[in-house]
Short mmCIF file of C-alpha atoms and ligand atoms in Angstrom, two decimals:
data_model
loop_
_atom_site.label_atom_id
_atom_site.label_comp_id
_atom_site.label_asym_id
_atom_site.label_seq_id
_atom_site.Cartn_x
_atom_site.Cartn_y
_atom_site.Cartn_z
CA MET F 10 3.18 18.62 0.92
CA ALA F 11 4.83 15.98 -1.16
CA LEU F 12 6.69 15.72 -4.41
CA ARG F 13 4.80 13.89 -7.14
CA GLN F 14 6.37 11.78 -9.86
CA ILE F 15 6.32 13.48 -13.27
CA VAL F 16 4.83 11.24 -15.97
CA LYS F 17 7.03 10.96 -19.07
CA GLU F 18 6.19 10.91 -22.77
CA GLY F 19 5.02 7.46 -23.86
CA ASP F 20 2.68 7.05 -20.88
CA SER F 21 -0.90 6.94 -22.23
CA ILE F 22 -2.14 9.16 -19.38
CA LEU F 23 -0.62 12.16 -21.18
CA ARG F 24 -2.90 11.45 -24.15
CA LYS F 25 -6.20 11.49 -22.27
CA LYS F 26 -8.70 14.32 -21.99
CA CYS F 27 -9.01 15.65 -18.45
CA ARG F 28 -12.26 16.04 -16.49
CA PRO F 29 -13.42 19.34 -14.99
CA VAL F 30 -12.94 19.91 -11.27
CA THR F 31 -16.25 20.11 -9.39
CA SER F 32 -15.13 20.00 -5.73
CA PHE F 33 -12.93 22.79 -4.39
CA ASP F 34 -11.98 20.88 -1.28
CA ASN F 35 -9.01 19.73 0.78
CA LYS F 36 -8.13 17.04 -1.73
CA LEU F 37 -7.78 19.68 -4.48
CA TRP F 38 -5.70 21.94 -2.21
CA THR F 39 -3.31 19.11 -1.37
CA LEU F 40 -2.91 18.32 -5.06
CA LEU F 41 -2.22 22.00 -5.85
CA ASP F 42 0.34 22.24 -3.03
CA ASP F 43 2.05 19.10 -4.31
CA MET F 44 2.03 20.36 -7.90
CA ASN F 45 3.60 23.65 -6.80
CA GLU F 46 6.30 21.82 -4.85
CA THR F 47 6.95 19.45 -7.76
CA LEU F 48 7.19 22.35 -10.22
CA ASN F 49 9.57 24.24 -7.92
CA GLU F 50 11.79 21.20 -7.56
CA ALA F 51 11.82 20.66 -11.34
CA ARG F 52 12.56 24.39 -11.89
CA GLY F 53 9.85 24.53 -14.53
CA LEU F 54 7.47 27.22 -15.72
CA GLY F 55 4.27 25.25 -15.75
CA LEU F 56 2.78 21.90 -14.81
CA ALA F 57 -0.56 20.30 -15.67
CA ALA F 58 -2.30 17.70 -13.50
CA PRO F 59 -2.03 14.85 -16.06
CA GLN F 60 1.76 15.26 -15.78
CA VAL F 61 1.46 13.99 -12.21
CA GLY F 62 -1.01 11.29 -13.22
CA ILE F 63 -4.24 13.10 -12.36
CA LEU F 64 -6.80 13.48 -15.17
CA LYS F 65 -8.30 16.74 -13.90
CA ARG F 66 -8.34 20.19 -15.49
CA ILE F 67 -5.71 21.84 -13.26
CA VAL F 68 -2.64 23.88 -14.24
CA VAL F 69 -0.02 25.74 -12.23
CA ILE F 70 2.28 28.37 -13.73
CA HIS F 71 5.29 29.88 -11.93
CA MET F 72 6.38 33.06 -13.67
CA ASN F 73 7.90 36.35 -12.48
CA ASP F 74 7.98 35.09 -8.87
CA GLU F 75 4.23 34.55 -8.98
CA VAL F 76 2.30 31.33 -8.54
CA LEU F 77 -0.81 31.09 -10.70
CA GLU F 78 -3.17 28.20 -10.00
CA MET F 79 -5.79 27.72 -12.71
CA ILE F 80 -8.66 25.28 -12.24
CA ASN F 81 -10.80 24.47 -15.31
CA PRO F 82 -8.85 27.01 -17.39
CA GLU F 83 -10.34 28.05 -20.71
CA ILE F 84 -8.60 30.20 -23.31
CA ILE F 85 -11.38 32.60 -24.26
CA GLU F 86 -9.43 34.98 -26.51
CA THR F 87 -6.24 34.84 -28.57
CA ARG F 88 -4.45 37.32 -30.80
CA GLY F 89 -1.50 37.18 -33.13
CA GLU F 90 1.16 34.57 -33.51
CA GLN F 91 4.66 34.03 -32.15
CA GLU F 92 7.33 31.48 -32.87
CA CYS F 93 8.62 30.02 -29.63
CA MET F 94 10.96 27.35 -28.37
CA GLU F 95 9.43 24.99 -25.84
CA GLY F 96 10.40 22.08 -23.72
CA CYS F 97 8.24 19.97 -21.43
CA LEU F 98 8.94 18.37 -18.06
CA SER F 99 7.39 15.18 -19.48
CA ILE F 100 9.85 15.24 -22.41
CA PRO F 101 13.16 15.99 -20.67
CA GLY F 102 16.18 17.16 -22.64
CA GLU F 103 14.33 18.00 -25.85
CA TRP F 104 13.26 21.31 -27.32
CA GLY F 105 11.22 22.32 -30.30
CA ILE F 106 10.14 25.37 -32.27
CA LEU F 107 6.42 25.95 -32.79
CA ASN F 108 3.84 28.68 -33.27
CA ARG F 109 1.61 29.90 -30.46
CA PRO F 110 -0.72 32.87 -30.08
CA GLU F 111 1.10 36.08 -29.11
CA TYR F 112 -1.67 36.97 -26.64
CA VAL F 113 -4.18 34.92 -24.67
CA LYS F 114 -6.95 35.62 -22.19
CA VAL F 115 -7.76 32.75 -19.83
CA ARG F 116 -10.84 32.27 -17.66
CA TYR F 117 -10.34 29.96 -14.68
CA HIS F 118 -11.37 29.15 -11.14
CA ASP F 119 -8.98 29.64 -8.25
CA ARG F 120 -8.61 27.03 -5.50
CA ASN F 121 -11.71 28.37 -3.74
CA GLY F 122 -13.87 28.10 -6.83
CA ASP F 123 -13.97 31.84 -7.56
CA LEU F 124 -13.95 32.82 -11.24
CA TYR F 125 -11.15 34.99 -12.62
CA GLU F 126 -9.65 36.07 -15.92
CA VAL F 127 -5.98 36.66 -16.66
CA GLU F 128 -4.36 37.89 -19.85
CA GLY F 129 -0.80 38.02 -21.08
CA GLU F 130 1.56 38.07 -24.01
CA GLY F 131 4.78 36.39 -25.02
CA LEU F 132 6.04 33.73 -22.65
CA PHE F 133 2.84 33.75 -20.60
CA ALA F 134 0.75 33.20 -23.74
CA SER F 135 2.90 30.28 -24.90
CA CYS F 136 3.01 28.74 -21.44
CA ALA F 137 -0.76 29.01 -20.88
CA SER F 138 -1.35 27.46 -24.33
CA HIS F 139 1.12 24.64 -23.64
CA GLU F 140 -0.44 23.80 -20.27
CA THR F 141 -4.07 23.93 -21.41
CA ASP F 142 -3.10 21.66 -24.34
CA HIS F 143 -1.97 19.08 -21.75
CA LEU F 144 -5.57 18.97 -20.47
CA GLU F 145 -6.67 17.82 -23.94
CA GLY F 146 -3.95 15.19 -24.21
CA ILE F 147 -1.92 17.36 -26.60
CA LEU F 148 1.87 17.65 -26.34
CA TYR F 149 3.93 20.45 -27.89
CA LYS F 150 5.56 17.87 -30.16
CA ASP F 151 2.20 17.46 -31.92
CA LYS F 152 2.52 21.06 -33.12
CA VAL F 153 6.27 21.34 -33.54
CA ILE F 154 7.71 22.87 -36.71
CA ARG F 155 11.13 21.45 -35.98
CA MET F 156 13.03 20.01 -33.05
CA VAL F 157 16.09 21.94 -31.87
CA ASP F 158 19.53 20.40 -32.05
CA PRO F 159 21.13 20.49 -28.57
CA SER F 160 24.19 22.30 -30.00
CA GLU F 161 21.93 25.28 -30.76
CA LEU F 162 21.21 25.55 -27.02
CA GLU F 163 24.79 25.80 -25.79
CA GLU F 164 24.52 29.44 -24.77
CA SER F 165 20.92 29.53 -23.65
CA GLU F 166 19.21 27.97 -20.70
CA GLU F 167 15.50 27.50 -21.23
CA ASP F 168 12.73 26.70 -18.79
CA SER F 169 10.49 23.70 -19.14
CA GLU F 170 6.73 23.66 -19.06
CO1 CO H 323 4.46 20.23 -20.83
#
């Protein structure tokens, strides 16, 4: 496994639409292992492949001590709305308030190519929305209602996606 460099805002790769994964092979598994290691090191919640310079539809989410690897993820159902505060590993040190669905259901392939669905509310819903947006070249700042002044964060420590 190896750490990958996280691409920062301003790099055009973050603005490109990602291609579906068609081969569930060793090369994919190495990329997933590296993305998991990179996300661990960055202490983030989620990471999308374009954030490590790979234009493929791959997302990893680390939440509640679980590692969720989603290949070709598709949000197939949403409900409600929540206001959340988000950051992004590609936009370090900044936070913004935006609206996301309160609930999402995601269909995805695992690393072996098997099809699954996962659903969740709250933080999972915002994180899954944030990461799948990355695959379309969308950053949370495109949807932000307002950016958060760092002084508002003094008491809280937030995770980055
Ligand atoms: Co992000």
